[in-house]
mmCIF file of C-alpha atoms in Angstrom:
data_model
loop_
_atom_site.group_PDB
_atom_site.id
_atom_site.type_symbol
_atom_site.label_atom_id
_atom_site.label_comp_id
_atom_site.label_asym_id
_atom_site.label_seq_id
_atom_site.Cartn_x
_atom_site.Cartn_y
_atom_site.Cartn_z
ATOM 1 C CA MET A 5 20.633 94.992 40.790
ATOM 2 C CA THR A 6 19.451 93.415 37.560
ATOM 3 C CA SER A 7 18.060 89.851 37.865
ATOM 4 C CA VAL A 8 19.128 87.294 35.291
ATOM 5 C CA PRO A 9 16.107 85.640 33.647
ATOM 6 C CA ALA A 10 15.888 81.865 34.235
ATOM 7 C CA THR A 11 16.447 79.667 31.228
ATOM 8 C CA LEU A 12 13.724 77.115 30.632
ATOM 9 C CA THR A 13 14.703 74.066 28.593
ATOM 10 C CA VAL A 14 11.852 72.414 26.784
ATOM 11 C CA THR A 15 12.306 68.845 25.580
ATOM 12 C CA PRO A 16 10.681 68.303 22.175
ATOM 13 C CA LEU A 17 7.528 66.193 22.310
ATOM 14 C CA GLU A 18 8.985 63.723 19.835
ATOM 15 C CA GLU A 19 11.912 62.951 22.169
ATOM 16 C CA LYS A 20 9.575 62.386 25.118
ATOM 17 C CA VAL A 21 7.436 60.030 23.067
ATOM 18 C CA THR A 22 10.544 58.116 21.942
ATOM 19 C CA VAL A 23 11.735 57.669 25.539
ATOM 20 C CA VAL A 24 8.311 56.453 26.671
ATOM 21 C CA GLU A 25 8.107 54.022 23.744
ATOM 22 C CA GLU A 26 11.570 52.603 24.529
ATOM 23 C CA LYS A 27 10.681 52.079 28.200
ATOM 24 C CA THR A 28 7.382 50.451 27.234
ATOM 25 C CA GLN A 29 9.139 48.178 24.753
ATOM 26 C CA ASP A 30 11.733 47.145 27.356
ATOM 27 C CA SER A 31 9.003 46.281 29.866
ATOM 28 C CA GLN A 32 7.193 44.265 27.201
ATOM 29 C CA TYR A 33 10.329 42.218 26.510
ATOM 30 C CA ALA A 34 10.532 41.402 30.228
ATOM 31 C CA LEU A 35 6.861 40.374 30.255
ATOM 32 C CA LYS A 36 7.413 38.216 27.173
ATOM 33 C CA PHE A 37 10.225 36.413 28.994
ATOM 34 C CA ALA A 38 7.942 35.853 31.995
ATOM 35 C CA GLY A 39 5.102 34.656 29.754
ATOM 36 C CA ALA A 40 7.377 32.261 27.869
ATOM 37 C CA ALA A 41 8.731 30.810 31.111
ATOM 38 C CA ILE A 42 5.247 30.407 32.651
ATOM 39 C CA SER A 43 3.718 28.769 29.574
ATOM 40 C CA ASN A 44 6.604 26.351 29.043
ATOM 41 C CA MET A 45 6.789 25.385 32.714
ATOM 42 C CA ALA A 46 3.052 24.648 32.780
ATOM 43 C CA SER A 47 3.249 22.575 29.592
ATOM 44 C CA SER A 48 6.326 20.710 30.808
ATOM 45 C CA ALA A 49 4.640 19.793 34.092
ATOM 46 C CA PHE A 50 1.667 18.358 32.191
ATOM 47 C CA CYS A 51 3.881 16.430 29.738
ATOM 48 C CA ASN A 52 6.456 15.168 32.252
ATOM 49 C CA PRO A 53 5.289 11.489 32.140
ATOM 50 C CA THR A 54 5.659 11.340 28.345
ATOM 51 C CA ASP A 55 9.020 13.088 28.617
ATOM 52 C CA ILE A 56 10.350 10.385 30.961
ATOM 53 C CA VAL A 57 9.117 7.574 28.705
ATOM 54 C CA LYS A 58 10.748 9.308 25.722
ATOM 55 C CA VAL A 59 14.084 9.551 27.568
ATOM 56 C CA ARG A 60 13.884 5.869 28.575
ATOM 57 C CA GLN A 61 13.179 4.849 24.970
ATOM 58 C CA GLN A 62 16.138 6.825 23.670
ATOM 59 C CA LEU A 63 18.468 5.290 26.272
ATOM 60 C CA ARG A 64 17.166 1.757 26.030
ATOM 61 C CA THR A 65 19.131 -0.939 24.235
ATOM 62 C CA GLN A 66 18.835 -4.041 26.395
ATOM 63 C CA THR A 67 17.123 -3.424 29.715
ATOM 64 C CA PRO A 68 16.694 -6.539 31.891
ATOM 65 C CA GLY A 69 13.056 -7.625 31.945
ATOM 66 C CA ALA A 70 12.043 -5.158 29.248
ATOM 67 C CA ARG A 71 9.210 -6.207 26.964
ATOM 68 C CA GLY A 72 10.076 -3.937 24.075
ATOM 69 C CA ASN A 73 10.863 -0.386 23.107
ATOM 70 C CA ALA A 74 7.342 0.745 22.175
ATOM 71 C CA PHE A 75 6.241 3.691 24.306
ATOM 72 C CA TRP A 76 3.456 1.708 25.954
ATOM 73 C CA SER A 77 5.901 -1.118 26.811
ATOM 74 C CA VAL A 78 8.303 1.318 28.448
ATOM 75 C CA GLY A 79 5.483 2.952 30.390
ATOM 76 C CA VAL A 80 4.128 -0.412 31.591
ATOM 77 C CA ASP A 81 7.616 -1.553 32.636
ATOM 78 C CA MET A 82 8.147 1.670 34.587
ATOM 79 C CA ALA A 83 4.826 1.349 36.414
ATOM 80 C CA ARG A 84 5.472 -2.356 37.108
ATOM 81 C CA THR A 85 9.041 -2.073 38.380
ATOM 82 C CA GLU A 86 9.245 1.483 39.772
ATOM 83 C CA GLY A 87 5.681 2.462 40.566
ATOM 84 C CA VAL A 88 3.355 4.994 38.945
ATOM 85 C CA LEU A 89 5.008 7.891 40.800
ATOM 86 C CA SER A 90 8.178 7.285 38.774
ATOM 87 C CA LEU A 91 6.415 9.028 35.869
ATOM 88 C CA GLY A 92 6.757 12.280 37.804
ATOM 89 C CA GLY A 93 10.520 11.963 38.274
ATOM 90 C CA GLY A 94 12.798 14.913 37.588
ATOM 91 C CA ILE A 95 9.981 17.445 37.486
ATOM 92 C CA SER A 96 11.832 19.987 39.649
ATOM 93 C CA ALA A 97 14.840 19.939 37.305
ATOM 94 C CA SER A 98 12.447 20.112 34.356
ATOM 95 C CA MET A 99 10.860 23.276 35.766
ATOM 96 C CA LEU A 100 14.259 24.903 36.309
ATOM 97 C CA ARG A 101 15.303 23.969 32.782
ATOM 98 C CA GLU A 102 12.176 25.493 31.252
ATOM 99 C CA LEU A 103 12.591 28.685 33.288
ATOM 100 C CA VAL A 104 16.055 29.282 31.853
ATOM 101 C CA TYR A 105 15.970 27.511 28.487
ATOM 102 C CA SER A 106 12.473 28.294 27.227
ATOM 103 C CA GLY A 107 12.252 31.630 28.999
ATOM 104 C CA ILE A 108 15.225 32.771 26.930
ATOM 105 C CA ARG A 109 14.682 30.943 23.626
ATOM 106 C CA MET A 110 11.033 31.927 23.314
ATOM 107 C CA GLY A 111 10.953 35.017 25.500
ATOM 108 C CA THR A 112 13.776 36.813 23.670
ATOM 109 C CA TYR A 113 12.829 35.652 20.161
ATOM 110 C CA GLU A 114 10.981 38.867 19.318
ATOM 111 C CA TYR A 115 13.722 40.998 20.885
ATOM 112 C CA PHE A 116 16.263 39.504 18.496
ATOM 113 C CA LYS A 117 13.795 39.800 15.617
ATOM 114 C CA ASP A 118 13.414 43.532 16.280
ATOM 115 C CA THR A 119 17.151 44.007 16.840
ATOM 116 C CA LEU A 120 18.183 42.190 13.654
ATOM 117 C CA HIS A 121 15.484 43.943 11.634
ATOM 118 C CA ASP A 122 16.682 47.355 12.817
ATOM 119 C CA ALA A 123 20.367 46.440 12.370
ATOM 120 C CA SER A 124 19.706 45.364 8.770
ATOM 121 C CA LYS A 125 17.724 48.582 8.180
ATOM 122 C CA GLY A 126 14.808 46.558 6.897
ATOM 123 C CA ALA A 127 16.842 44.327 4.578
ATOM 124 C CA LEU A 128 15.682 41.380 6.680
ATOM 125 C CA THR A 129 11.928 41.645 6.285
ATOM 126 C CA ARG A 130 9.542 40.649 9.059
ATOM 127 C CA GLU A 131 7.641 38.439 6.598
ATOM 128 C CA GLY A 132 10.720 36.451 5.569
ATOM 129 C CA LEU A 133 11.956 33.230 7.150
ATOM 130 C CA THR A 134 15.585 34.418 7.273
ATOM 131 C CA LEU A 135 14.902 36.938 10.037
ATOM 132 C CA LYS A 136 12.813 34.451 12.016
ATOM 133 C CA ILE A 137 15.397 31.644 11.789
ATOM 134 C CA ALA A 138 18.275 33.962 12.704
ATOM 135 C CA ALA A 139 16.425 35.353 15.737
ATOM 136 C CA ALA A 140 15.330 31.904 16.943
ATOM 137 C CA SER A 141 18.844 30.498 16.500
ATOM 138 C CA ILE A 142 20.478 33.247 18.566
ATOM 139 C CA ALA A 143 17.887 32.997 21.335
ATOM 140 C CA ALA A 144 18.092 29.189 21.397
ATOM 141 C CA THR A 145 21.906 29.175 21.488
ATOM 142 C CA ILE A 146 21.971 31.355 24.593
ATOM 143 C CA GLY A 147 19.110 29.544 26.320
ATOM 144 C CA SER A 148 20.405 26.042 25.580
ATOM 145 C CA ALA A 149 23.950 26.771 26.729
ATOM 146 C CA LEU A 150 22.888 28.402 29.992
ATOM 147 C CA ALA A 151 20.324 25.693 30.793
ATOM 148 C CA ASN A 152 22.587 22.702 30.060
ATOM 149 C CA PRO A 153 23.308 21.858 33.740
ATOM 150 C CA ALA A 154 19.572 21.751 34.542
ATOM 151 C CA ASP A 155 18.946 19.718 31.381
ATOM 152 C CA LEU A 156 21.687 17.264 32.360
ATOM 153 C CA VAL A 157 20.252 16.831 35.856
ATOM 154 C CA LYS A 158 16.757 16.311 34.406
ATOM 155 C CA VAL A 159 17.971 13.536 32.092
ATOM 156 C CA ARG A 160 19.971 11.855 34.862
ATOM 157 C CA MET A 161 16.990 11.933 37.236
ATOM 158 C CA GLN A 162 14.685 10.513 34.556
ATOM 159 C CA ALA A 163 17.043 7.684 33.540
ATOM 160 C CA TYR A 164 16.589 4.059 34.607
ATOM 161 C CA TYR A 165 18.697 2.676 37.465
ATOM 162 C CA PRO A 166 18.368 -1.069 38.267
ATOM 163 C CA ASN A 167 19.228 -0.493 41.938
ATOM 164 C CA GLY A 168 17.220 2.687 42.325
ATOM 165 C CA SER A 169 18.075 6.313 41.554
ATOM 166 C CA PRO A 170 21.324 7.547 43.151
ATOM 167 C CA TYR A 171 19.816 11.026 43.477
ATOM 168 C CA ARG A 172 17.577 12.012 46.394
ATOM 169 C CA ASN A 173 16.451 15.288 44.822
ATOM 170 C CA MET A 174 17.545 17.966 42.358
ATOM 171 C CA ARG A 175 20.039 19.630 44.724
ATOM 172 C CA HIS A 176 21.647 16.268 45.489
ATOM 173 C CA ALA A 177 21.883 15.503 41.761
ATOM 174 C CA PHE A 178 23.627 18.819 41.046
ATOM 175 C CA ALA A 179 26.053 18.260 43.942
ATOM 176 C CA SER A 180 26.775 14.622 43.012
ATOM 177 C CA ILE A 181 27.516 15.410 39.358
ATOM 178 C CA TRP A 182 29.730 18.348 40.335
ATOM 179 C CA GLN A 183 31.657 16.303 42.912
ATOM 180 C CA ASP A 184 32.125 13.401 40.512
ATOM 181 C CA GLY A 185 33.604 15.741 37.905
ATOM 182 C CA ALA A 186 35.752 17.529 40.488
ATOM 183 C CA HIS A 187 37.192 14.263 41.850
ATOM 184 C CA LYS A 188 38.101 13.038 38.367
ATOM 185 C CA ALA A 189 39.734 16.374 37.568
ATOM 186 C CA VAL A 190 41.833 16.308 40.768
ATOM 187 C CA ALA A 191 42.920 12.737 40.010
ATOM 188 C CA ALA A 192 44.057 13.912 36.579
ATOM 189 C CA GLY A 193 45.899 16.893 38.090
ATOM 190 C CA ALA A 194 43.388 19.476 36.894
ATOM 191 C CA SER A 195 41.301 22.088 38.721
ATOM 192 C CA PRO A 196 38.269 20.733 40.607
ATOM 193 C CA ILE A 197 36.225 23.739 39.482
ATOM 194 C CA SER A 198 36.912 23.071 35.808
ATOM 195 C CA GLY A 199 36.117 19.388 36.396
ATOM 196 C CA GLY A 200 32.801 20.195 38.051
ATOM 197 C CA LEU A 201 31.819 22.593 35.270
ATOM 198 C CA GLN A 202 32.806 20.091 32.579
ATOM 199 C CA ALA A 203 30.650 17.456 34.275
ATOM 200 C CA LEU A 204 27.616 19.765 34.357
ATOM 201 C CA TYR A 205 28.202 20.852 30.776
ATOM 202 C CA ARG A 206 28.507 17.314 29.417
ATOM 203 C CA GLY A 207 26.679 17.181 26.070
ATOM 204 C CA VAL A 208 26.394 20.963 25.708
ATOM 205 C CA GLU A 209 27.186 20.762 21.975
ATOM 206 C CA ALA A 210 24.275 18.413 21.282
ATOM 207 C CA THR A 211 22.026 20.399 23.641
ATOM 208 C CA THR A 212 22.758 23.635 21.806
ATOM 209 C CA ILE A 213 22.315 22.088 18.354
ATOM 210 C CA ARG A 214 19.018 20.542 19.447
ATOM 211 C CA GLY A 215 17.870 23.880 20.858
ATOM 212 C CA ILE A 216 18.617 25.652 17.591
ATOM 213 C CA VAL A 217 16.972 22.966 15.444
ATOM 214 C CA LEU A 218 13.904 22.749 17.684
ATOM 215 C CA SER A 219 13.431 26.506 18.052
ATOM 216 C CA ALA A 220 14.032 27.238 14.377
ATOM 217 C CA THR A 221 11.293 24.771 13.413
ATOM 218 C CA GLN A 222 8.914 25.202 16.367
ATOM 219 C CA ILE A 223 8.869 28.983 16.867
ATOM 220 C CA CYS A 224 9.505 29.950 13.242
ATOM 221 C CA SER A 225 6.915 27.569 11.794
ATOM 222 C CA TYR A 226 4.315 28.759 14.319
ATOM 223 C CA ASP A 227 5.101 32.383 13.501
ATOM 224 C CA GLN A 228 5.140 31.763 9.730
ATOM 225 C CA ILE A 229 1.969 29.642 9.630
ATOM 226 C CA LYS A 230 0.059 32.183 11.722
ATOM 227 C CA GLN A 231 1.260 34.992 9.501
ATOM 228 C CA SER A 232 0.353 33.155 6.284
ATOM 229 C CA LEU A 233 -3.135 32.094 7.414
ATOM 230 C CA LYS A 234 -3.962 35.616 8.571
ATOM 231 C CA LYS A 235 -2.544 37.246 5.438
ATOM 232 C CA ARG A 236 -4.603 34.974 3.179
ATOM 233 C CA GLY A 237 -7.734 35.592 5.209
ATOM 234 C CA VAL A 238 -8.114 31.896 6.046
ATOM 235 C CA MET A 239 -8.246 32.498 9.807
ATOM 236 C CA GLN A 240 -8.284 35.434 12.172
ATOM 237 C CA GLU A 241 -6.337 36.006 15.390
ATOM 238 C CA GLY A 242 -7.716 33.800 18.159
ATOM 239 C CA VAL A 243 -7.583 30.398 19.828
ATOM 240 C CA PRO A 244 -8.479 28.360 16.687
ATOM 241 C CA LEU A 245 -5.602 29.980 14.780
ATOM 242 C CA HIS A 246 -3.211 29.407 17.687
ATOM 243 C CA PHE A 247 -4.275 25.753 17.883
ATOM 244 C CA VAL A 248 -3.824 25.052 14.148
ATOM 245 C CA ALA A 249 -0.453 26.814 13.921
ATOM 246 C CA SER A 250 0.894 25.125 17.065
ATOM 247 C CA THR A 251 -0.283 21.674 15.886
ATOM 248 C CA PHE A 252 1.782 21.931 12.704
ATOM 249 C CA ALA A 253 4.696 23.460 14.620
ATOM 250 C CA GLY A 254 4.654 20.553 17.091
ATOM 251 C CA PHE A 255 4.907 17.971 14.317
ATOM 252 C CA PHE A 256 7.656 19.786 12.423
ATOM 253 C CA CYS A 257 9.884 20.266 15.474
ATOM 254 C CA SER A 258 9.377 16.626 16.548
ATOM 255 C CA VAL A 259 10.654 15.378 13.179
ATOM 256 C CA THR A 260 13.687 17.657 13.118
ATOM 257 C CA SER A 261 14.721 17.475 16.782
ATOM 258 C CA ASN A 262 14.341 13.748 17.565
ATOM 259 C CA PRO A 263 17.710 12.644 16.050
ATOM 260 C CA VAL A 264 19.572 15.364 17.939
ATOM 261 C CA ASP A 265 17.588 14.562 21.068
ATOM 262 C CA VAL A 266 18.731 10.921 20.935
ATOM 263 C CA VAL A 267 22.368 12.028 20.775
ATOM 264 C CA LYS A 268 21.896 14.612 23.534
ATOM 265 C CA VAL A 269 20.205 12.193 25.933
ATOM 266 C CA ARG A 270 22.830 9.483 25.412
ATOM 267 C CA LEU A 271 25.717 11.890 25.921
ATOM 268 C CA MET A 272 24.183 13.318 29.083
ATOM 269 C CA ASN A 273 23.606 9.887 30.577
ATOM 270 C CA ASP A 274 27.006 8.542 29.481
ATOM 271 C CA LYS A 275 28.698 8.146 32.873
ATOM 272 C CA THR A 276 31.263 5.642 31.552
ATOM 273 C CA HIS A 277 32.303 7.952 28.685
ATOM 274 C CA GLN A 278 31.361 5.412 26.030
ATOM 275 C CA TYR A 279 31.131 8.301 23.566
ATOM 276 C CA LYS A 280 34.046 10.663 22.886
ATOM 277 C CA GLY A 281 31.671 13.419 21.855
ATOM 278 C CA ALA A 282 28.589 14.263 19.816
ATOM 279 C CA PHE A 283 30.031 13.135 16.476
ATOM 280 C CA ASP A 284 31.310 9.876 17.938
ATOM 281 C CA CYS A 285 27.849 9.233 19.374
ATOM 282 C CA VAL A 286 26.298 9.841 15.940
ATOM 283 C CA ARG A 287 28.782 7.402 14.391
ATOM 284 C CA GLN A 288 28.117 4.677 16.954
ATOM 285 C CA VAL A 289 24.332 4.991 16.675
ATOM 286 C CA MET A 290 24.554 4.806 12.871
ATOM 287 C CA VAL A 291 26.875 1.755 12.927
ATOM 288 C CA ASN A 292 25.103 -0.183 15.683
ATOM 289 C CA GLU A 293 21.453 0.766 15.177
ATOM 290 C CA GLY A 294 21.154 2.268 11.722
ATOM 291 C CA LEU A 295 19.294 5.386 10.638
ATOM 292 C CA PHE A 296 16.166 4.454 12.587
ATOM 293 C CA GLY A 297 18.229 4.512 15.775
ATOM 294 C CA PHE A 298 17.992 8.297 15.604
ATOM 295 C CA TYR A 299 14.209 8.032 15.712
ATOM 296 C CA LYS A 300 13.962 5.888 18.828
ATOM 297 C CA GLY A 301 11.188 7.306 20.930
ATOM 298 C CA PHE A 302 9.695 9.334 18.058
ATOM 299 C CA GLY A 303 6.118 8.333 18.885
ATOM 300 C CA MET A 304 6.505 9.540 22.440
ATOM 301 C CA CYS A 305 8.573 12.519 21.275
ATOM 302 C CA TRP A 306 5.682 13.630 19.060
ATOM 303 C CA ALA A 307 3.134 12.875 21.782
ATOM 304 C CA ARG A 308 5.172 14.869 24.269
ATOM 305 C CA LEU A 309 6.552 17.669 22.080
ATOM 306 C CA GLY A 310 3.378 18.008 20.010
ATOM 307 C CA THR A 311 1.228 18.358 23.122
ATOM 308 C CA HIS A 312 3.840 20.563 24.771
ATOM 309 C CA THR A 313 3.940 22.883 21.738
ATOM 310 C CA ILE A 314 0.156 23.235 21.528
ATOM 311 C CA LEU A 315 -0.235 23.912 25.251
ATOM 312 C CA THR A 316 2.734 26.277 25.310
ATOM 313 C CA PHE A 317 1.500 28.537 22.534
ATOM 314 C CA LEU A 318 -2.115 28.509 23.719
ATOM 315 C CA ILE A 319 -1.008 29.502 27.230
ATOM 316 C CA TYR A 320 1.632 31.934 25.955
ATOM 317 C CA GLU A 321 -0.822 33.789 23.753
ATOM 318 C CA ARG A 322 -3.316 33.963 26.630
ATOM 319 C CA VAL A 323 -0.699 35.240 29.080
ATOM 320 C CA ARG A 324 0.358 37.883 26.556
ATOM 321 C CA TYR A 325 -3.261 38.998 26.292
ATOM 322 C CA LEU A 326 -3.537 39.236 30.094
ATOM 323 C CA PHE A 327 -0.275 41.213 30.203
ATOM 324 C CA GLY A 328 -1.620 43.619 27.582
ATOM 325 C CA ILE A 329 0.836 42.511 24.880
ATOM 326 C CA GLU A 330 -0.237 41.969 21.283
ATOM 327 C CA ALA A 331 -0.352 38.395 19.960
ATOM 328 C CA MET A 332 2.881 36.850 18.700
#
């Protein structure tokens, strides 16, 4: 009986290398998400007191007993009337927000850069701002929309309540906002589920716009400034370069995001539905407070967002190094 020789299939070396590279790249994207979430959560925890003061400034019009709207006045009033521990309010919701929002907007930025670059077959160059802005905008849109409920809870927990906060903790805040929306929906003859979701997604338009504006200026300016300084031989990869690039990025994103932040915060804290939507809020601020109304809290916004940006990128670049990923 004649034996049939076994057929041995040999996979070309190039195909094996391609598979390994794809798996390595996928694992790096996951590590970038983890690094972005870790760095932003750490920075947010450090900057939480300035974040609360910024929110109070943007909400404040006429608060009983208030001395003024300067950031130091708001901080002093908070410590005097609510205690120093009030400056740590909403930190749990802030951490959850950063995990989702910043983990996605910053952690997937390079994924979308690579994807768009490949899809355009190189027409969108890695050195150009178009690719960077497009990638940051897509990542920020997804992250902002998904994180809106946590962002809403954070703002509500950080807001001022004359009779004390109605929320015991983050879980209670989520439940209270959901139930409030569900009850109103039932009273109007609508589904309680849709009412609860609408309540948690109050201000999602402004949140998403802010996320796009902030990310497009913060991430893209950091990326572009780093790239330019290295290309011109002014600075080399390292902590000094990360510090300089993040300092400029922090200022740029504070200037561009503060007006949208004012609208977002007011919409999220608008329990009486004073505003019909984002555009109505813009109109009312312009009519009642003028152009400078959109820059309420800018000093604290810059103090908070500038510091947050510097810390975030310094930590992010360090975490990437520890994970064995090349610098951003």
